[in-house]
């Protein structure tokens, strides 16, 4: 179930040259699982901007977003105190009941939803290992926040400027019983070749409505077509048709 509401910006600051952190104040009761997203209306823009939830509490939502076009650039310039029209409680989110020693794999702006997931897994008594993949040292964000949760945190950079040189698949541990991931499709295809267990993929997809009405983000699965915004964004490994 989703809900339309008004949120107030409490913070909107840069974490890197292109990644921003926004804290919104408002009703969060419809955000029930890590991996869900919100859909933000922007003045002058026909389509809302779907952004994954990084974390939330009883009255605030944290999102991390990357400036990649006009809409997100507009977001980066919004002042504290600005009111936004937001849809919350969108998407199915991750199911945390499948693991005891999970592996979390995030690539770039696929990292944010894994933070709330990691937090919930730790609260559940699980011992997650987290791999955060970036192109270069200057792009890294939220490493310290994951470590503060108590998770073993590994950072990879393609150019070797920080952490493990290479891709997230170059840092896979031997000891895990399930994986959760969010990031770009090339990363997913690489994970699919090396992963030893079942897992859940959270897909980044262009969306129209964000709540299942337009079918613009549907994809093929072994069980028919599914809407990434409504039936996803999280799909189980065994149902995905690559």
Short mmCIF file of C-alpha atoms in Angstrom, two decimals, residues 14-202:
data_model
loop_
_atom_site.label_atom_id
_atom_site.label_comp_id
_atom_site.label_asym_id
_atom_site.label_seq_id
_atom_site.Cartn_x
_atom_site.Cartn_y
_atom_site.Cartn_z
CA UNK A 14 26.62 16.66 -0.93
CA UNK A 15 28.44 13.45 0.05
CA UNK A 16 30.58 13.40 -3.11
CA UNK A 17 30.76 15.53 -6.26
CA UNK A 18 27.56 13.89 -7.56
CA UNK A 19 25.88 12.05 -4.64
CA UNK A 20 23.62 13.90 -2.22
CA UNK A 21 21.95 13.05 1.08
CA UNK A 22 18.42 14.34 1.68
CA UNK A 23 16.54 14.00 4.97
CA UNK A 24 12.76 14.38 4.75
CA UNK A 25 10.35 14.85 7.63
CA UNK A 26 6.88 13.31 7.40
CA UNK A 27 4.72 10.22 7.79
CA UNK A 28 6.83 7.05 7.41
CA UNK A 29 4.34 4.38 8.47
CA UNK A 30 3.98 2.99 4.95
CA UNK A 31 7.69 2.24 4.63
CA UNK A 32 7.72 -1.29 6.01
CA UNK A 33 10.71 -3.07 4.44
CA UNK A 34 14.28 -2.25 3.39
CA UNK A 35 14.53 -1.91 -0.36
CA UNK A 36 11.31 0.04 -0.83
CA UNK A 37 11.40 3.43 -2.55
CA UNK A 38 9.68 6.80 -2.57
CA UNK A 39 8.53 8.80 -5.59
CA UNK A 40 9.10 12.55 -5.49
CA UNK A 41 7.17 15.14 -7.50
CA UNK A 42 9.27 18.06 -8.74
CA UNK A 43 7.94 21.41 -9.96
CA UNK A 44 7.78 21.51 -13.75
CA UNK A 45 8.50 17.78 -14.18
CA UNK A 46 5.83 15.46 -15.57
CA UNK A 47 7.22 12.25 -14.04
CA UNK A 48 8.12 11.76 -10.39
CA UNK A 49 11.66 10.73 -9.38
CA UNK A 50 11.84 7.25 -7.79
CA UNK A 51 14.56 7.13 -5.10
CA UNK A 52 15.32 4.16 -2.85
CA UNK A 53 15.01 4.57 0.91
CA UNK A 54 18.38 4.54 2.66
CA UNK A 55 16.95 4.64 6.19
CA UNK A 56 13.93 5.87 8.12
CA UNK A 57 12.53 6.24 11.62
CA UNK A 58 9.15 7.30 12.99
CA UNK A 59 9.25 10.76 11.43
CA UNK A 60 12.11 11.02 8.92
CA UNK A 61 13.31 9.37 5.70
CA UNK A 62 16.88 9.46 4.43
CA UNK A 63 17.55 9.15 0.72
CA UNK A 64 20.86 9.23 -1.14
CA UNK A 65 20.65 10.20 -4.79
CA UNK A 66 23.04 10.82 -7.67
CA UNK A 67 22.79 13.84 -9.96
CA UNK A 68 22.45 12.28 -13.40
CA UNK A 69 20.03 14.61 -15.19
CA UNK A 70 17.83 17.66 -14.93
CA UNK A 71 15.48 16.22 -12.31
CA UNK A 72 18.13 15.16 -9.82
CA UNK A 73 20.08 18.36 -10.45
CA UNK A 74 16.90 20.25 -9.53
CA UNK A 75 16.66 18.14 -6.36
CA UNK A 76 20.24 18.98 -5.39
CA UNK A 77 19.36 22.69 -5.30
CA UNK A 78 16.24 22.39 -3.14
CA UNK A 79 16.59 24.33 0.13
CA UNK A 80 16.00 23.17 3.68
CA UNK A 81 12.38 23.84 4.61
CA UNK A 82 11.03 23.18 1.11
CA UNK A 83 7.87 21.02 1.01
CA UNK A 84 7.68 18.07 -1.39
CA UNK A 85 4.81 15.91 -2.64
CA UNK A 86 5.97 12.33 -2.04
CA UNK A 87 4.55 8.84 -2.56
CA UNK A 88 5.84 6.40 0.08
CA UNK A 89 5.63 2.67 0.70
CA UNK A 90 6.37 1.75 -2.91
CA UNK A 91 7.85 -1.59 -3.97
CA UNK A 92 8.11 -4.91 -2.20
CA UNK A 93 11.49 -4.61 -0.47
CA UNK A 94 13.88 -7.32 0.70
CA UNK A 95 12.84 -10.45 2.63
CA UNK A 96 15.38 -10.81 5.46
CA UNK A 97 14.15 -14.22 6.64
CA UNK A 98 16.27 -16.19 4.15
CA UNK A 99 19.73 -15.84 5.69
CA UNK A 100 21.91 -16.10 8.77
CA UNK A 101 25.25 -14.97 7.32
CA UNK A 102 24.25 -12.79 4.38
CA UNK A 103 26.40 -11.06 1.78
CA UNK A 104 25.29 -7.56 0.73
CA UNK A 105 26.63 -6.22 -2.58
CA UNK A 106 26.11 -2.62 -3.66
CA UNK A 107 27.35 -0.85 -6.76
CA UNK A 108 27.39 2.96 -6.84
CA UNK A 109 23.92 4.34 -6.17
CA UNK A 110 22.81 0.76 -5.52
CA UNK A 111 24.45 1.17 -2.11
CA UNK A 112 21.76 3.25 -0.28
CA UNK A 113 18.96 0.65 0.15
CA UNK A 114 21.50 -1.84 1.52
CA UNK A 115 22.08 0.39 4.56
CA UNK A 116 18.58 -0.07 5.97
CA UNK A 117 18.76 -3.74 4.98
CA UNK A 118 22.05 -4.17 6.85
CA UNK A 119 20.58 -2.43 9.88
CA UNK A 120 17.57 -4.77 9.93
CA UNK A 121 19.75 -7.87 9.46
CA UNK A 122 21.97 -6.86 12.39
CA UNK A 123 18.91 -6.21 14.54
CA UNK A 124 17.72 -9.70 13.57
CA UNK A 125 20.93 -11.20 14.96
CA UNK A 126 22.53 -11.90 11.59
CA UNK A 127 26.18 -11.22 10.71
CA UNK A 128 26.33 -9.53 7.29
CA UNK A 129 29.36 -8.93 5.11
CA UNK A 130 29.04 -5.86 2.89
CA UNK A 131 30.84 -5.18 -0.40
CA UNK A 132 30.60 -1.63 -1.73
CA UNK A 133 31.76 -1.14 -5.32
CA UNK A 134 32.85 2.17 -6.87
CA UNK A 135 34.92 3.30 -9.84
CA UNK A 136 37.38 5.40 -7.85
CA UNK A 137 38.14 6.67 -4.33
CA UNK A 138 36.40 10.03 -4.88
CA UNK A 139 33.05 8.28 -5.44
CA UNK A 140 32.98 6.37 -2.13
CA UNK A 141 30.21 7.12 0.35
CA UNK A 142 28.67 5.48 3.44
CA UNK A 143 31.61 3.16 4.18
CA UNK A 144 31.86 4.43 7.76
CA UNK A 145 28.11 4.15 8.27
CA UNK A 146 28.12 0.45 7.36
CA UNK A 147 31.09 -0.21 9.61
CA UNK A 148 29.28 1.56 12.47
CA UNK A 149 26.49 -1.03 12.17
CA UNK A 150 29.05 -3.73 12.97
CA UNK A 151 29.14 -5.26 9.50
CA UNK A 152 32.36 -6.47 7.92
CA UNK A 153 32.70 -3.88 5.15
CA UNK A 154 34.82 -4.28 2.02
CA UNK A 155 35.26 -1.50 -0.55
CA UNK A 156 36.33 -2.12 -4.13
CA UNK A 157 37.43 0.44 -6.70
CA UNK A 158 37.87 -0.31 -10.38
CA UNK A 159 41.02 1.80 -10.60
CA UNK A 160 42.51 0.47 -7.36
CA UNK A 161 42.69 3.92 -5.74
CA UNK A 162 41.13 2.53 -2.53
CA UNK A 163 40.40 -0.88 -1.04
CA UNK A 164 40.34 -3.95 -3.26
CA UNK A 165 41.26 -3.25 -6.86
CA UNK A 166 38.63 -4.49 -9.29
CA UNK A 167 34.92 -5.23 -9.21
CA UNK A 168 32.65 -6.40 -6.39
CA UNK A 169 33.03 -9.98 -7.61
CA UNK A 170 36.78 -9.76 -6.92
CA UNK A 171 36.02 -9.43 -3.20
CA UNK A 172 33.50 -12.22 -2.69
CA UNK A 173 34.09 -14.10 0.59
CA UNK A 174 33.87 -17.86 0.89
CA UNK A 175 31.55 -17.87 3.89
CA UNK A 176 28.00 -16.65 3.20
CA UNK A 177 24.65 -18.39 2.94
CA UNK A 178 22.58 -15.88 0.95
CA UNK A 179 23.10 -12.62 -0.92
CA UNK A 180 21.26 -9.34 -1.40
CA UNK A 181 22.28 -6.84 -4.05
CA UNK A 182 21.39 -3.57 -5.73
CA UNK A 183 23.20 -1.90 -8.60
CA UNK A 184 23.61 -1.77 -12.37
CA UNK A 185 22.80 -4.66 -14.70
CA UNK A 186 26.44 -5.40 -15.69
CA UNK A 187 27.21 -5.95 -12.01
CA UNK A 188 24.22 -8.27 -11.69
CA UNK A 189 25.39 -10.36 -14.64
CA UNK A 190 28.85 -10.67 -13.08
CA UNK A 191 27.36 -11.69 -9.72
CA UNK A 192 25.17 -14.28 -11.41
CA UNK A 193 28.31 -16.01 -12.71
CA UNK A 194 30.05 -16.34 -9.33
CA UNK A 195 27.33 -16.43 -6.65
CA UNK A 196 27.09 -19.79 -4.87
CA UNK A 197 23.72 -19.35 -3.17
CA UNK A 198 20.23 -18.04 -3.71
CA UNK A 199 19.73 -14.32 -3.36
CA UNK A 200 17.67 -11.24 -4.09
CA UNK A 201 18.35 -8.63 -6.78
CA UNK A 202 16.93 -5.10 -6.49
#
